[in-house]
Coordinates of N, CA, C and O in Angstrom, one line a residue:
M1 N -32.9 -43.6 -54.7 CA -33.4 -45.0 -54.7 C -33.9 -45.4 -56.1 O -34.9 -45.0 -56.5
P2 N -33.0 -46.1 -56.8 CA -33.4 -46.5 -58.2 C -34.6 -47.4 -58.2 O -34.8 -48.2 -57.3
G3 N -35.4 -47.2 -59.2 CA -36.5 -48.0 -59.4 C -37.8 -47.5 -58.8 O -38.9 -48.0 -59.1
H4 N -37.7 -46.5 -57.9 CA -38.9 -45.9 -57.3 C -39.4 -44.8 -58.2 O -38.6 -44.0 -58.8
P5 N -40.7 -44.7 -58.3 CA -41.3 -43.6 -59.1 C -41.0 -42.2 -58.5 O -40.8 -42.1 -57.3
P6 N -40.9 -41.2 -59.3 CA -40.6 -39.9 -58.8 C -41.8 -39.4 -57.9 O -43.0 -39.7 -58.2
S7 N -41.5 -38.8 -56.8 CA -42.5 -38.3 -55.9 C -43.2 -37.0 -56.5 O -42.5 -36.2 -57.2
P8 N -44.5 -36.9 -56.3 CA -45.1 -35.7 -56.9 C -44.7 -34.4 -56.2 O -44.4 -34.4 -55.0
V9 N -44.5 -33.4 -57.0 CA -44.0 -32.1 -56.5 C -45.1 -31.1 -56.5 O -44.9 -29.9 -56.1
W10 N -46.3 -31.5 -56.9 CA -47.4 -30.5 -57.0 C -47.7 -29.9 -55.6 O -48.0 -28.7 -55.5
F11 N -47.7 -30.7 -54.5 CA -48.0 -30.1 -53.2 C -47.0 -29.0 -52.8 O -47.4 -27.9 -52.3
L12 N -45.7 -29.3 -53.0 CA -44.7 -28.3 -52.6 C -44.8 -27.1 -53.5 O -44.6 -26.0 -53.1
A13 N -45.2 -27.4 -54.8 CA -45.3 -26.2 -55.7 C -46.4 -25.3 -55.3 O -46.3 -24.1 -55.3
R14 N -47.6 -25.9 -54.9 CA -48.7 -25.1 -54.4 C -48.4 -24.3 -53.1 O -48.7 -23.2 -52.9
C15 N -47.7 -25.0 -52.2 CA -47.3 -24.4 -50.9 C -46.3 -23.2 -51.2 O -46.4 -22.1 -50.6
A16 N -45.3 -23.4 -52.1 CA -44.4 -22.4 -52.5 C -45.1 -21.2 -53.1 O -44.8 -20.0 -52.9
R17 N -46.1 -21.5 -54.0 CA -46.8 -20.5 -54.7 C -47.6 -19.6 -53.6 O -47.6 -18.4 -53.7
L18 N -48.3 -20.3 -52.7 CA -49.0 -19.6 -51.7 C -48.1 -18.7 -50.8 O -48.4 -17.6 -50.4
A19 N -46.9 -19.3 -50.5 CA -45.9 -18.5 -49.7 C -45.4 -17.3 -50.4 O -45.2 -16.2 -49.8
V20 N -45.2 -17.4 -51.8 CA -44.8 -16.2 -52.6 C -45.9 -15.2 -52.5 O -45.6 -14.0 -52.3
V21 N -47.1 -15.6 -52.6 CA -48.2 -14.6 -52.6 C -48.3 -13.9 -51.2 O -48.4 -12.7 -51.1
A22 N -48.1 -14.7 -50.1 CA -48.1 -14.2 -48.8 C -46.9 -13.2 -48.6 O -47.1 -12.2 -47.9
A23 N -45.7 -13.6 -49.1 CA -44.6 -12.7 -48.9 C -44.8 -11.4 -49.7 O -44.5 -10.3 -49.2
A24 N -45.4 -11.5 -50.9 CA -45.6 -10.3 -51.6 C -46.7 -9.4 -50.9 O -46.5 -8.2 -50.9
G25 N -47.7 -10.0 -50.4 CA -48.7 -9.3 -49.6 C -48.1 -8.6 -48.4 O -48.5 -7.5 -48.1
T26 N -47.2 -9.3 -47.7 CA -46.6 -8.7 -46.5 C -45.7 -7.6 -46.9 O -45.7 -6.5 -46.3
E27 N -45.0 -7.7 -48.1 CA -44.2 -6.6 -48.6 C -45.0 -5.4 -48.9 O -44.6 -4.3 -48.6
V28 N -46.1 -5.6 -49.6 CA -47.0 -4.5 -49.9 C -47.6 -3.9 -48.7 O -47.6 -2.6 -48.6
A29 N -48.0 -4.7 -47.7 CA -48.6 -4.1 -46.5 C -47.5 -3.3 -45.7 O -47.8 -2.2 -45.2
W30 N -46.3 -3.8 -45.7 CA -45.2 -3.0 -45.1 C -45.0 -1.7 -45.8 O -44.8 -0.6 -45.2
A31 N -44.9 -1.7 -47.1 CA -44.7 -0.5 -47.9 C -45.8 0.5 -47.6 O -45.6 1.7 -47.5
L32 N -47.1 0.0 -47.6 CA -48.2 0.9 -47.3 C -48.2 1.5 -45.9 O -48.5 2.7 -45.7
K33 N -47.7 0.7 -44.9 CA -47.6 1.2 -43.6 C -46.5 2.3 -43.5 O -46.7 3.3 -42.9
V34 N -45.4 2.0 -44.2 CA -44.3 3.0 -44.2 C -44.7 4.3 -44.9 O -44.5 5.4 -44.4
R35 N -45.5 4.1 -46.0 CA -46.0 5.3 -46.7 C -46.9 6.1 -45.9 O -46.8 7.3 -45.8
A36 N -47.9 5.4 -45.2 CA -48.8 6.1 -44.3 C -48.1 6.9 -43.2 O -48.5 8.0 -42.9
H37 N -47.1 6.2 -42.6 CA -46.4 6.9 -41.6 C -45.6 8.1 -42.1 O -45.5 9.2 -41.4
R38 N -45.0 8.0 -43.3 CA -44.3 9.1 -43.8 C -45.2 10.3 -44.3 O -44.8 11.4 -44.2
L39 N -46.4 10.0 -44.7 CA -47.3 11.0 -45.1 C -47.9 11.7 -43.9 O -48.1 12.9 -44.0
D40 N -48.2 11.0 -42.9 CA -48.8 11.6 -41.7 C -48.3 10.9 -40.4 O -49.0 9.9 -40.0
P41 N -47.1 11.3 -39.9 CA -46.6 10.6 -38.8 C -47.4 10.6 -37.5 O -47.4 9.7 -36.7
T42 N -48.3 11.6 -37.4 CA -49.1 11.7 -36.2 C -50.3 10.7 -36.2 O -50.7 10.2 -35.2
A43 N -50.8 10.4 -37.4 CA -52.0 9.5 -37.5 C -51.6 8.1 -37.5 O -52.3 7.2 -37.1
T44 N -50.4 7.8 -38.0 CA -49.9 6.4 -38.0 C -48.7 6.2 -37.2 O -47.6 6.7 -37.6
P45 N -48.7 5.5 -36.1 CA -47.6 5.4 -35.2 C -46.5 4.6 -35.9 O -46.7 3.7 -36.7
A46 N -45.2 4.9 -35.6 CA -44.1 4.2 -36.1 C -44.1 2.8 -35.7 O -43.6 1.9 -36.5
A47 N -44.7 2.4 -34.6 CA -44.7 1.1 -34.1 C -45.5 0.2 -35.1 O -45.2 -1.0 -35.2
D48 N -46.5 0.7 -35.7 CA -47.3 -0.1 -36.7 C -46.4 -0.5 -37.9 O -46.5 -1.7 -38.3
S49 N -45.5 0.4 -38.4 CA -44.7 0.0 -39.5 C -43.4 -0.7 -39.0 O -42.8 -1.4 -39.8
A50 N -43.1 -0.6 -37.7 CA -41.9 -1.3 -37.2 C -42.1 -2.8 -37.0 O -41.1 -3.5 -37.1
R51 N -43.3 -3.3 -36.8 CA -43.6 -4.7 -36.7 C -43.5 -5.4 -38.1 O -43.2 -6.6 -38.1
M52 N -43.7 -4.7 -39.1 CA -43.8 -5.3 -40.5 C -42.5 -6.0 -40.9 O -42.6 -7.0 -41.5
P53 N -41.3 -5.4 -40.7 CA -40.1 -6.1 -41.1 C -40.0 -7.5 -40.5 O -39.5 -8.4 -41.2
T54 N -40.4 -7.6 -39.2 CA -40.3 -9.0 -38.6 C -41.2 -9.9 -39.3 O -40.8 -11.1 -39.6
V55 N -42.5 -9.5 -39.5 CA -43.4 -10.4 -40.2 C -42.9 -10.7 -41.6 O -43.0 -11.9 -42.1
F56 N -42.3 -9.7 -42.3 CA -41.8 -9.9 -43.6 C -40.6 -10.9 -43.6 O -40.6 -11.8 -44.5
V57 N -39.7 -10.8 -42.7 CA -38.6 -11.7 -42.6 C -39.1 -13.2 -42.4 O -38.6 -14.1 -43.0
Y58 N -40.1 -13.4 -41.5 CA -40.6 -14.7 -41.2 C -41.3 -15.2 -42.5 O -41.0 -16.4 -42.9
T59 N -42.1 -14.4 -43.1 CA -42.8 -14.9 -44.3 C -41.8 -15.2 -45.5 O -41.9 -16.2 -46.1
R60 N -40.8 -14.3 -45.6 CA -39.8 -14.6 -46.7 C -39.0 -15.8 -46.4 O -38.6 -16.6 -47.3
T61 N -38.6 -16.1 -45.1 CA -37.9 -17.3 -44.8 C -38.6 -18.5 -45.1 O -38.1 -19.5 -45.7
V62 N -39.9 -18.6 -44.8 CA -40.8 -19.7 -45.1 C -40.9 -19.9 -46.6 O -40.8 -21.0 -47.2
T63 N -41.0 -18.8 -47.3 CA -41.1 -18.8 -48.8 C -39.8 -19.4 -49.4 O -39.9 -20.2 -50.3
V64 N -38.7 -18.9 -49.0 CA -37.4 -19.4 -49.5 C -37.2 -20.9 -49.2 O -36.9 -21.6 -50.1
A65 N -37.6 -21.3 -48.0 CA -37.4 -22.7 -47.7 C -38.3 -23.6 -48.5 O -37.9 -24.6 -49.1
L66 N -39.6 -23.2 -48.7 CA -40.5 -24.0 -49.5 C -40.1 -24.0 -51.0 O -40.1 -25.0 -51.7
F67 N -39.6 -22.8 -51.5 CA -39.2 -22.8 -52.9 C -37.9 -23.7 -53.1 O -37.9 -24.4 -54.1
L68 N -37.0 -23.6 -52.2 CA -35.8 -24.5 -52.3 C -36.1 -25.9 -52.2 O -35.6 -26.8 -53.0
L69 N -37.1 -26.3 -51.3 CA -37.5 -27.7 -51.3 C -38.2 -28.1 -52.6 O -37.9 -29.2 -53.1
W70 N -39.1 -27.3 -53.1 CA -39.7 -27.6 -54.4 C -38.7 -27.7 -55.5 O -38.7 -28.7 -56.3
F71 N -37.7 -26.8 -55.5 CA -36.8 -26.8 -56.6 C -35.9 -28.0 -56.5 O -35.6 -28.7 -57.6
A72 N -35.4 -28.4 -55.3 CA -34.6 -29.6 -55.2 C -35.3 -30.9 -55.6 O -34.8 -31.7 -56.3
R73 N -36.6 -31.0 -55.1 CA -37.4 -32.1 -55.5 C -37.7 -32.2 -57.0 O -37.7 -33.2 -57.6
S74 N -38.0 -31.0 -57.6 CA -38.3 -31.0 -59.0 C -37.0 -31.4 -59.8 O -37.1 -32.1 -60.8
R75 N -35.9 -31.0 -59.4 CA -34.6 -31.3 -60.0 C -34.4 -32.8 -59.9 O -34.0 -33.5 -60.9
R76 N -34.6 -33.4 -58.7 CA -34.4 -34.8 -58.5 C -35.4 -35.6 -59.4 O -35.0 -36.6 -60.0
T77 N -36.6 -35.2 -59.5 CA -37.6 -35.8 -60.3 C -37.3 -35.8 -61.8 O -37.4 -36.7 -62.5
A78 N -36.8 -34.6 -62.2 CA -36.4 -34.4 -63.6 C -35.2 -35.4 -63.9 O -35.2 -35.9 -65.0
E79 N -34.3 -35.5 -63.0 CA -33.2 -36.4 -63.2 C -33.7 -37.9 -63.3 O -33.1 -38.6 -64.1
L80 N -34.7 -38.3 -62.6 CA -35.2 -39.6 -62.7 C -35.9 -39.8 -64.0 O -35.9 -40.9 -64.6
L81 N -36.6 -38.8 -64.5 CA -37.3 -38.9 -65.8 C -36.4 -38.9 -67.0 O -36.7 -39.6 -67.9
S82 N -35.3 -38.1 -66.9 CA -34.4 -38.0 -68.0 C -32.9 -38.0 -67.4 O -32.3 -36.9 -67.2
P83 N -32.4 -39.2 -67.1 CA -31.1 -39.2 -66.5 C -30.0 -38.5 -67.4 O -30.0 -38.7 -68.6
G84 N -29.2 -37.7 -66.7 CA -28.1 -37.0 -67.4 C -28.5 -35.7 -68.1 O -27.7 -35.0 -68.6
A85 N -29.8 -35.4 -68.1 CA -30.3 -34.2 -68.8 C -30.2 -32.9 -67.9 O -30.2 -31.8 -68.4
V86 N -30.0 -33.1 -66.6 CA -29.9 -32.0 -65.7 C -28.5 -31.9 -65.2 O -27.9 -32.8 -64.7
R87 N -28.0 -30.6 -65.3 CA -26.6 -30.4 -64.9 C -26.5 -30.4 -63.3 O -27.4 -29.9 -62.7
G88 N -25.4 -30.8 -62.8 CA -25.1 -30.7 -61.4 C -26.0 -31.6 -60.5 O -26.6 -32.5 -61.0
S89 N -25.9 -31.3 -59.2 CA -26.7 -32.1 -58.2 C -27.8 -31.2 -57.6 O -27.8 -30.0 -57.8
A90 N -28.6 -31.9 -56.8 CA -29.7 -31.1 -56.1 C -29.0 -30.1 -55.1 O -29.5 -29.0 -55.0
A91 N -27.9 -30.5 -54.5 CA -27.2 -29.6 -53.6 C -26.7 -28.4 -54.3 O -26.8 -27.2 -53.8
R92 N -26.2 -28.6 -55.5 CA -25.7 -27.5 -56.3 C -26.8 -26.6 -56.7 O -26.7 -25.3 -56.7
A93 N -28.0 -27.1 -57.0 CA -29.1 -26.3 -57.4 C -29.6 -25.4 -56.3 O -30.0 -24.3 -56.5
V94 N -29.6 -26.0 -55.0 CA -30.0 -25.2 -53.9 C -28.9 -24.1 -53.6 O -29.2 -23.0 -53.3
L95 N -27.6 -24.5 -53.6 CA -26.5 -23.6 -53.2 C -26.5 -22.5 -54.3 O -26.1 -21.3 -53.9
A96 N -26.8 -22.7 -55.5 CA -26.8 -21.7 -56.5 C -27.7 -20.6 -56.2 O -27.5 -19.5 -56.7
R97 N -28.8 -20.9 -55.5 CA -29.8 -19.9 -55.1 C -29.3 -19.0 -53.9 O -29.8 -18.0 -53.7
L98 N -28.4 -19.6 -53.1 CA -28.0 -19.0 -51.9 C -26.7 -18.1 -51.9 O -26.5 -17.3 -51.1
I99 N -25.9 -18.4 -52.9 CA -24.6 -17.7 -53.0 C -24.8 -16.4 -53.8 O -25.2 -16.4 -55.0
P100 N -24.5 -15.2 -53.2 CA -24.6 -14.0 -53.9 C -23.8 -13.9 -55.2 O -22.7 -14.4 -55.2
G101 N -24.3 -13.3 -56.1 CA -23.7 -13.2 -57.5 C -24.0 -14.4 -58.3 O -24.6 -14.3 -59.4
V102 N -23.8 -15.6 -57.8 CA -24.1 -16.9 -58.5 C -25.6 -17.0 -58.6 O -26.2 -17.4 -59.6
S103 N -26.3 -16.5 -57.5 CA -27.8 -16.6 -57.5 C -28.5 -15.7 -58.5 O -29.7 -15.9 -58.7
F104 N -27.7 -14.9 -59.1 CA -28.4 -14.0 -60.1 C -28.4 -14.7 -61.5 O -29.2 -14.3 -62.3
R105 N -27.5 -15.6 -61.8 CA -27.4 -16.2 -63.1 C -27.7 -17.7 -63.2 O -28.4 -18.1 -64.0
A106 N -27.1 -18.4 -62.3 CA -27.1 -19.9 -62.4 C -28.5 -20.5 -62.3 O -28.8 -21.4 -63.0
P107 N -29.3 -20.1 -61.3 CA -30.6 -20.8 -61.2 C -31.5 -20.8 -62.4 O -32.3 -21.7 -62.7
R108 N -31.4 -19.7 -63.3 CA -32.2 -19.7 -64.5 C -31.9 -20.9 -65.4 O -32.7 -21.6 -65.9
G109 N -30.6 -21.1 -65.6 CA -30.2 -22.3 -66.4 C -30.5 -23.6 -65.8 O -31.0 -24.5 -66.5
L110 N -30.4 -23.7 -64.4 CA -30.8 -24.9 -63.8 C -32.3 -25.2 -63.9 O -32.8 -26.3 -64.1
L111 N -33.1 -24.1 -63.8 CA -34.6 -24.3 -63.9 C -34.9 -24.7 -65.4 O -35.8 -25.5 -65.6
L112 N -34.2 -24.1 -66.4 CA -34.5 -24.5 -67.7 C -34.1 -26.0 -67.9 O -34.8 -26.7 -68.6
D113 N -33.0 -26.4 -67.3 CA -32.7 -27.8 -67.4 C -33.8 -28.7 -66.9 O -34.1 -29.7 -67.5
V114 N -34.3 -28.3 -65.7 CA -35.4 -29.1 -65.1 C -36.6 -29.1 -66.0 O -37.3 -30.1 -66.2
Q115 N -36.9 -28.0 -66.6 CA -38.1 -27.8 -67.4 C -37.9 -28.7 -68.7 O -38.8 -29.4 -69.0
W116 N -36.8 -28.7 -69.3 CA -36.5 -29.5 -70.5 C -36.5 -31.0 -70.2 O -37.0 -31.8 -71.0
A117 N -35.9 -31.3 -69.1 CA -35.8 -32.8 -68.7 C -37.1 -33.4 -68.3 O -37.4 -34.6 -68.5
S118 N -38.0 -32.6 -67.7 CA -39.3 -33.1 -67.3 C -40.5 -33.0 -68.3 O -41.5 -33.5 -68.0
G119 N -40.2 -32.3 -69.4 CA -41.2 -32.1 -70.4 C -41.3 -33.3 -71.3 O -40.5 -34.2 -71.3
P120 N -42.4 -33.4 -72.1 CA -42.5 -34.5 -73.0 C -41.4 -34.5 -74.1 O -41.0 -33.4 -74.5
V121 N -41.0 -35.6 -74.5 CA -40.0 -35.8 -75.5 C -40.5 -35.2 -76.9 O -41.6 -35.4 -77.3
G122 N -39.7 -34.3 -77.5 CA -40.0 -33.7 -78.7 C -41.0 -32.6 -78.7 O -41.4 -32.0 -79.7
A123 N -41.4 -32.1 -77.4 CA -42.3 -31.0 -77.3 C -41.6 -29.7 -77.6 O -40.4 -29.6 -77.4
D124 N -42.4 -28.7 -78.0 CA -41.9 -27.4 -78.3 C -41.6 -26.7 -76.9 O -42.5 -26.6 -76.1
Q125 N -40.4 -26.4 -76.7 CA -40.0 -25.8 -75.4 C -40.1 -24.3 -75.4 O -39.8 -23.6 -74.4
G126 N -40.6 -23.7 -76.5 CA -40.7 -22.2 -76.6 C -41.5 -21.6 -75.5 O -41.1 -20.6 -74.9
R127 N -42.7 -22.1 -75.2 CA -43.6 -21.5 -74.2 C -42.9 -21.7 -72.8 O -42.9 -20.8 -72.0
A128 N -42.3 -22.9 -72.5 CA -41.7 -23.1 -71.2 C -40.5 -22.1 -71.1 O -40.3 -21.6 -70.0
D129 N -39.7 -22.0 -72.1 CA -38.6 -21.0 -72.1 C -39.1 -19.6 -71.8 O -38.5 -18.9 -71.0
L130 N -40.2 -19.2 -72.5 CA -40.7 -17.9 -72.3 C -41.2 -17.7 -70.8 O -40.9 -16.6 -70.2
L131 N -41.9 -18.7 -70.2 CA -42.3 -18.6 -68.9 C -41.1 -18.4 -67.9 O -41.2 -17.6 -67.0
V132 N -40.1 -19.2 -68.1 CA -38.9 -19.1 -67.3 C -38.2 -17.7 -67.4 O -37.8 -17.0 -66.5
K133 N -38.2 -17.2 -68.7 CA -37.6 -15.9 -68.9 C -38.4 -14.8 -68.3 O -37.8 -13.8 -67.7
V134 N -39.7 -14.9 -68.4 CA -40.6 -13.8 -67.7 C -40.4 -13.9 -66.2 O -40.3 -12.9 -65.6
W135 N -40.4 -15.1 -65.6 CA -40.2 -15.2 -64.2 C -38.8 -14.6 -63.8 O -38.7 -13.9 -62.8
W136 N -37.8 -15.0 -64.6 CA -36.5 -14.5 -64.2 C -36.4 -13.0 -64.4 O -35.8 -12.3 -63.5
A137 N -37.0 -12.4 -65.4 CA -37.0 -10.9 -65.6 C -37.8 -10.3 -64.4 O -37.3 -9.2 -63.9
A138 N -38.9 -10.8 -64.0 CA -39.6 -10.3 -62.8 C -38.8 -10.3 -61.6 O -38.7 -9.4 -60.8
W139 N -38.1 -11.4 -61.4 CA -37.2 -11.6 -60.2 C -36.1 -10.6 -60.2 O -35.8 -9.9 -59.3
A140 N -35.4 -10.4 -61.4 CA -34.3 -9.5 -61.6 C -34.8 -8.0 -61.4 O -34.2 -7.2 -60.7
A141 N -36.0 -7.7 -61.9 CA -36.5 -6.4 -61.8 C -36.9 -6.1 -60.3 O -36.6 -5.0 -59.8
H142 N -37.4 -7.0 -59.6 CA -37.7 -6.9 -58.2 C -36.5 -6.6 -57.4 O -36.4 -5.8 -56.5
T143 N -35.4 -7.4 -57.7 CA -34.1 -7.3 -57.0 C -33.5 -5.9 -57.3 O -33.0 -5.2 -56.4
G144 N -33.6 -5.4 -58.5 CA -33.1 -4.1 -58.9 C -33.9 -2.9 -58.3 O -33.3 -1.9 -57.9
L145 N -35.2 -3.1 -58.3 CA -36.0 -2.0 -57.8 C -36.1 -1.9 -56.3 O -36.4 -0.9 -55.7
N146 N -35.8 -3.0 -55.6 CA -36.1 -3.1 -54.2 C -34.8 -3.7 -53.5 O -34.9 -4.7 -52.8
P147 N -33.7 -3.0 -53.5 CA -32.5 -3.6 -52.9 C -32.5 -3.5 -51.4 O -31.9 -4.3 -50.7
T148 N -33.2 -2.6 -50.7 CA -33.1 -2.5 -49.3 C -34.5 -2.6 -48.6 O -34.5 -2.6 -47.3
G149 N -35.5 -2.7 -49.2 CA -36.8 -2.8 -48.6 C -37.9 -2.3 -49.5 O -37.7 -1.9 -50.6
P150 N -39.2 -2.4 -49.0 CA -40.3 -2.1 -49.9 C -40.6 -0.6 -50.0 O -41.7 -0.2 -50.2
H151 N -39.6 0.3 -49.8 CA -39.9 1.7 -49.8 C -38.8 2.5 -50.5 O -38.0 3.2 -49.9
P152 N -38.7 2.4 -51.9 CA -37.7 3.1 -52.6 C -37.9 4.6 -52.5 O -39.1 5.0 -52.4
G153 N -36.9 5.4 -52.7 CA -37.0 6.8 -52.7 C -37.5 7.3 -51.3 O -37.0 6.8 -50.3
D154 N -38.4 8.2 -51.3 CA -38.8 8.8 -50.0 C -40.0 7.9 -49.4 O -40.4 8.2 -48.3
G155 N -40.5 7.0 -50.1 CA -41.5 6.1 -49.6 C -42.9 6.7 -49.6 O -43.8 6.1 -49.0
T156 N -43.1 7.8 -50.3 CA -44.4 8.4 -50.3 C -45.1 8.2 -51.7 O -46.3 8.4 -51.8
S157 N -44.4 7.9 -52.7 CA -45.0 7.8 -54.0 C -45.5 6.3 -54.2 O -44.7 5.4 -54.2
L158 N -46.8 6.2 -54.5 CA -47.3 4.8 -54.6 C -46.9 4.0 -55.8 O -46.6 2.9 -55.7
P159 N -46.7 4.6 -57.0 CA -46.3 3.8 -58.2 C -45.0 3.1 -58.0 O -44.9 1.9 -58.3
P160 N -43.9 3.8 -57.4 CA -42.7 3.1 -57.2 C -42.8 1.9 -56.2 O -42.2 0.9 -56.3
L161 N -43.7 2.2 -55.2 CA -43.9 1.1 -54.2 C -44.5 -0.1 -54.8 O -44.1 -1.2 -54.6
V162 N -45.5 0.1 -55.6 CA -46.2 -1.0 -56.3 C -45.3 -1.7 -57.3 O -45.2 -2.9 -57.4
A163 N -44.5 -0.9 -58.0 CA -43.6 -1.5 -59.0 C -42.5 -2.3 -58.3 O -42.2 -3.4 -58.7
A164 N -42.0 -1.9 -57.1 CA -41.0 -2.6 -56.4 C -41.7 -3.9 -55.8 O -41.1 -4.9 -55.7

């Protein structure tokens, strides 16, 4: 809708941030339950750790949905602020997160486009670029350390669980 001011994205950003924290907390709780069960199967029933994947899937699904809504709205707002500065469409920005392989490389560039387009004209983009690179490195490390669940290796060593 041309002529309308961009809608604020701060509410979605805060909701997505809370959802990320909840998903991380669920993942840590799951890892700790699996670790406790593997260290002492008699003291910790398998049913306790068996419920955690379901809670994790629900939490992760809400997190992904909120993040994609925030990302699409941020992209649309950046396009309104700086027409032509953001590559592709909002649909492409969302699909780039969902397609395996593409989701590993494309969203970083799309996020940088949004950052550059929505920032002040002539501002130093170094800090923003650094934040995006740190975020992307953390996401890539999490993906590499944790391909199948929150319990790499035998699931009894706490440092790899915390790192994942």
